[in-house]
Amino acid sequence: MYTTCLYDHIRWADAFVIVYSVVDLSSFNEAQYLLDELSKHKLPSYFATLLLGNKRDLDHSRIVAVDAGQELSLRFGCQFYEVSAAENFAGVSLAFHSLLRETRAVQLLRGLPIRRKLGVNSVSKVLGTIFGKNSSKRDRKKRPSLSI
Ligand SMILES: Nc1nc2c(ncn2[C@@H]2O[C@H](COP(=O)(O)OP(=O)(O)OP(=O)(O)O)[C@@H](O)[C@H]2O)c(=O)[nH]1
């Protein structure tokens, strides 16, 4: 049942959020498994994925290092943040907004005629959408940090 639902979701979704707990190695292993399944079933289509390491407030019991999360995200080319849902909703919200921006940019690109897809204007437009070209100067200078 779980597997059938999972693959149904994988088929129709454009964006994915995979959450593990930094104090639970099995949840991190499950996150790796899910990223792997996404790649197997979605590629070569582009899809936006957000990997979230939750419970960063429990640093004293941490089992999954920040580097491990970062390496995993690099391996699968997805966004990565560590957050604490218990302590700071703003961080979770920022991460989701970042995923939504990427998803919208991908949809924009999909809607363009094939000839224009590789145009410089299109690329800069998409990058602008992802990295908030229309945001204020102050926001633009900031690079997203891993822990929010
Ligand atoms: N310290 C801490 N606890 C958290 C955080 N996020 C969730 N929790 C706690 O973790 C427990 C599980 O949270 P749920 O919201 O039920 O998450 P879930 O994914 O449904 O977890 P499971 O029920 O274990 O599958 C709850 O006791 C939450 O209060 C966090 O960022 N920090």
Coordinates of C-alpha atoms and ligand atoms in Angstrom, one line a residue:
M1 CA 0.0 0.0 0.0
Y2 CA 2.7 2.5 1.1
T3 CA 4.8 1.5 -2.0
T4 CA 1.9 2.0 -4.4
C5 CA 1.0 5.4 -2.9
L6 CA 4.7 6.4 -3.0
Y7 CA 5.1 5.6 -6.7
D8 CA 1.7 7.3 -7.5
H9 CA 3.0 10.5 -5.9
I10 CA 6.4 10.2 -7.5
R11 CA 4.6 10.0 -10.9
W12 CA 2.5 13.1 -10.7
A13 CA 4.5 15.4 -8.4
D14 CA 6.8 18.2 -9.7
A15 CA 8.4 18.8 -6.3
F16 CA 9.4 16.7 -3.4
V17 CA 10.3 17.4 0.3
I18 CA 12.3 14.7 2.1
V19 CA 12.7 15.1 5.8
Y20 CA 15.0 13.2 8.1
S21 CA 15.9 13.8 11.7
V22 CA 19.5 14.7 12.6
V23 CA 19.2 12.4 15.7
D24 CA 17.9 9.4 13.8
L25 CA 20.3 7.5 11.4
S26 CA 17.5 5.3 10.1
S27 CA 15.5 8.3 8.9
F28 CA 18.7 9.6 7.1
N29 CA 19.1 6.2 5.4
E30 CA 15.4 6.3 4.4
A31 CA 16.0 9.7 2.9
Q32 CA 18.9 8.3 0.8
Y33 CA 16.6 5.5 -0.3
L34 CA 13.8 7.9 -1.3
L35 CA 16.2 10.2 -3.2
D36 CA 17.5 7.2 -5.1
E37 CA 13.9 6.1 -5.9
L38 CA 13.1 9.6 -7.2
S39 CA 16.1 9.5 -9.5
K40 CA 15.2 6.1 -10.8
H41 CA 11.6 7.0 -11.5
K42 CA 11.8 10.7 -12.5
L43 CA 15.0 11.1 -14.5
P44 CA 15.6 12.4 -17.2
S45 CA 12.7 14.7 -16.3
Y46 CA 13.6 17.7 -14.1
F47 CA 12.1 17.7 -10.7
A48 CA 12.7 20.0 -7.7
T49 CA 13.7 18.4 -4.4
L50 CA 14.3 19.7 -1.0
L51 CA 16.2 17.7 1.6
L52 CA 15.6 18.8 5.1
G53 CA 17.5 17.8 8.2
N54 CA 15.1 18.4 11.1
K55 CA 15.7 18.7 14.8
R56 CA 18.9 20.7 14.6
D57 CA 18.1 22.1 18.1
L58 CA 19.0 18.6 19.4
D59 CA 22.7 19.1 18.6
H60 CA 23.8 17.3 21.8
S61 CA 22.2 14.1 20.4
R62 CA 23.1 14.6 16.8
I63 CA 24.0 11.5 14.9
V64 CA 23.9 12.7 11.3
A65 CA 26.6 15.4 10.6
V66 CA 25.7 18.5 8.6
D67 CA 28.4 17.4 6.1
A68 CA 26.6 14.1 5.5
G69 CA 23.4 15.9 4.6
Q70 CA 25.3 18.3 2.4
E71 CA 27.1 15.5 0.6
L72 CA 23.8 13.6 0.0
S73 CA 22.2 16.8 -1.5
L74 CA 25.2 17.3 -3.8
R75 CA 25.0 13.7 -4.9
F76 CA 21.4 14.0 -5.9
G77 CA 21.5 17.7 -6.9
C78 CA 18.8 18.9 -4.5
Q79 CA 18.4 21.8 -2.1
F80 CA 19.5 21.2 1.4
Y81 CA 18.8 22.9 4.7
E82 CA 19.0 22.0 8.4
V83 CA 16.0 23.3 10.4
S84 CA 14.3 23.0 13.7
A85 CA 10.5 22.7 13.2
A86 CA 10.2 23.0 17.0
E87 CA 12.2 26.1 17.5
N88 CA 12.0 28.2 14.3
F89 CA 9.1 28.1 11.9
A90 CA 10.7 30.8 9.8
G91 CA 13.5 28.4 8.7
V92 CA 11.1 25.8 7.5
S93 CA 9.1 28.4 5.7
L94 CA 12.2 29.8 4.0
A95 CA 13.2 26.3 2.8
F96 CA 9.7 25.6 1.4
H97 CA 9.6 29.0 -0.4
S98 CA 13.0 28.2 -1.9
L99 CA 11.6 24.9 -3.3
L100 CA 8.5 26.7 -4.6
R101 CA 10.6 29.2 -6.4
E102 CA 12.6 26.5 -8.1
T103 CA 9.4 24.6 -9.0
R104 CA 7.9 27.7 -10.6
A105 CA 11.0 28.3 -12.5
V106 CA 11.0 24.8 -13.9
Q107 CA 7.3 25.1 -14.9
L108 CA 8.1 28.4 -16.6
L109 CA 10.9 26.7 -18.5
R110 CA 8.7 23.8 -19.5
G111 CA 6.1 26.2 -20.9
L112 CA 8.6 27.9 -23.3
P113 CA 8.8 26.8 -26.9
I114 CA 11.7 24.4 -27.4
R115 CA 13.7 26.9 -29.5
R116 CA 13.7 29.5 -26.7
K117 CA 14.6 27.0 -24.0
L118 CA 18.3 27.4 -24.3
G119 CA 18.3 31.2 -25.0
V120 CA 20.4 33.4 -22.7
N121 CA 17.3 35.4 -21.8
S122 CA 15.4 32.3 -20.7
V123 CA 18.3 31.0 -18.6
S124 CA 18.8 34.4 -16.8
K125 CA 15.0 34.6 -16.3
V126 CA 14.9 31.2 -14.7
L127 CA 18.0 31.9 -12.5
G128 CA 16.4 35.2 -11.6
T129 CA 13.3 33.4 -10.5
I130 CA 15.2 30.9 -8.5
F131 CA 17.5 33.3 -6.8
G132 CA 15.0 36.1 -6.3
K133 CA 16.1 38.7 -8.9
N134 CA 13.3 40.9 -7.8
S135 CA 14.1 40.8 -4.2
S136 CA 15.7 43.8 -2.5
K137 CA 19.4 44.6 -2.7
R138 CA 19.9 43.6 0.9
D139 CA 18.4 40.1 0.3
R140 CA 20.3 39.6 -2.9
K141 CA 23.7 40.0 -1.2
K142 CA 22.9 37.1 1.2
R143 CA 23.7 33.6 0.2
P144 CA 21.4 31.0 1.7
S145 CA 23.0 29.3 4.7
L146 CA 22.5 25.7 5.4
S147 CA 21.0 26.2 8.8
I148 CA 17.9 28.2 8.9
Ligands
LIG1 N1 13.3 18.8 19.4 C1 12.6 18.7 18.3 N2 11.5 17.9 18.3 C2 10.8 17.9 17.1 C3 11.1 18.7 16.0 N3 10.2 18.4 15.0 C4 9.4 17.5 15.5 N4 9.7 17.2 16.8 C5 9.1 16.2 17.6 O1 9.2 14.9 17.1 C6 8.1 14.1 17.3 C7 7.5 13.6 16.0 O2 7.0 14.6 15.3 P1 5.8 14.5 14.3 O3 5.3 15.8 13.9 O4 4.8 13.4 14.8 O5 6.6 13.9 13.1 P2 6.4 12.5 12.3 O6 7.2 12.6 11.0 O7 5.0 12.3 12.1 O8 7.2 11.6 13.2 P3 6.8 10.0 13.5 O9 5.5 10.1 14.2 O10 8.0 9.6 14.4 O11 6.8 9.4 12.2 C8 7.1 15.0 18.1 O12 7.3 14.7 19.4 C9 7.6 16.4 17.8 O13 7.3 17.3 18.8 C10 12.3 19.6 16.1 O14 12.6 20.3 15.2 N5 13.0 19.5 17.3

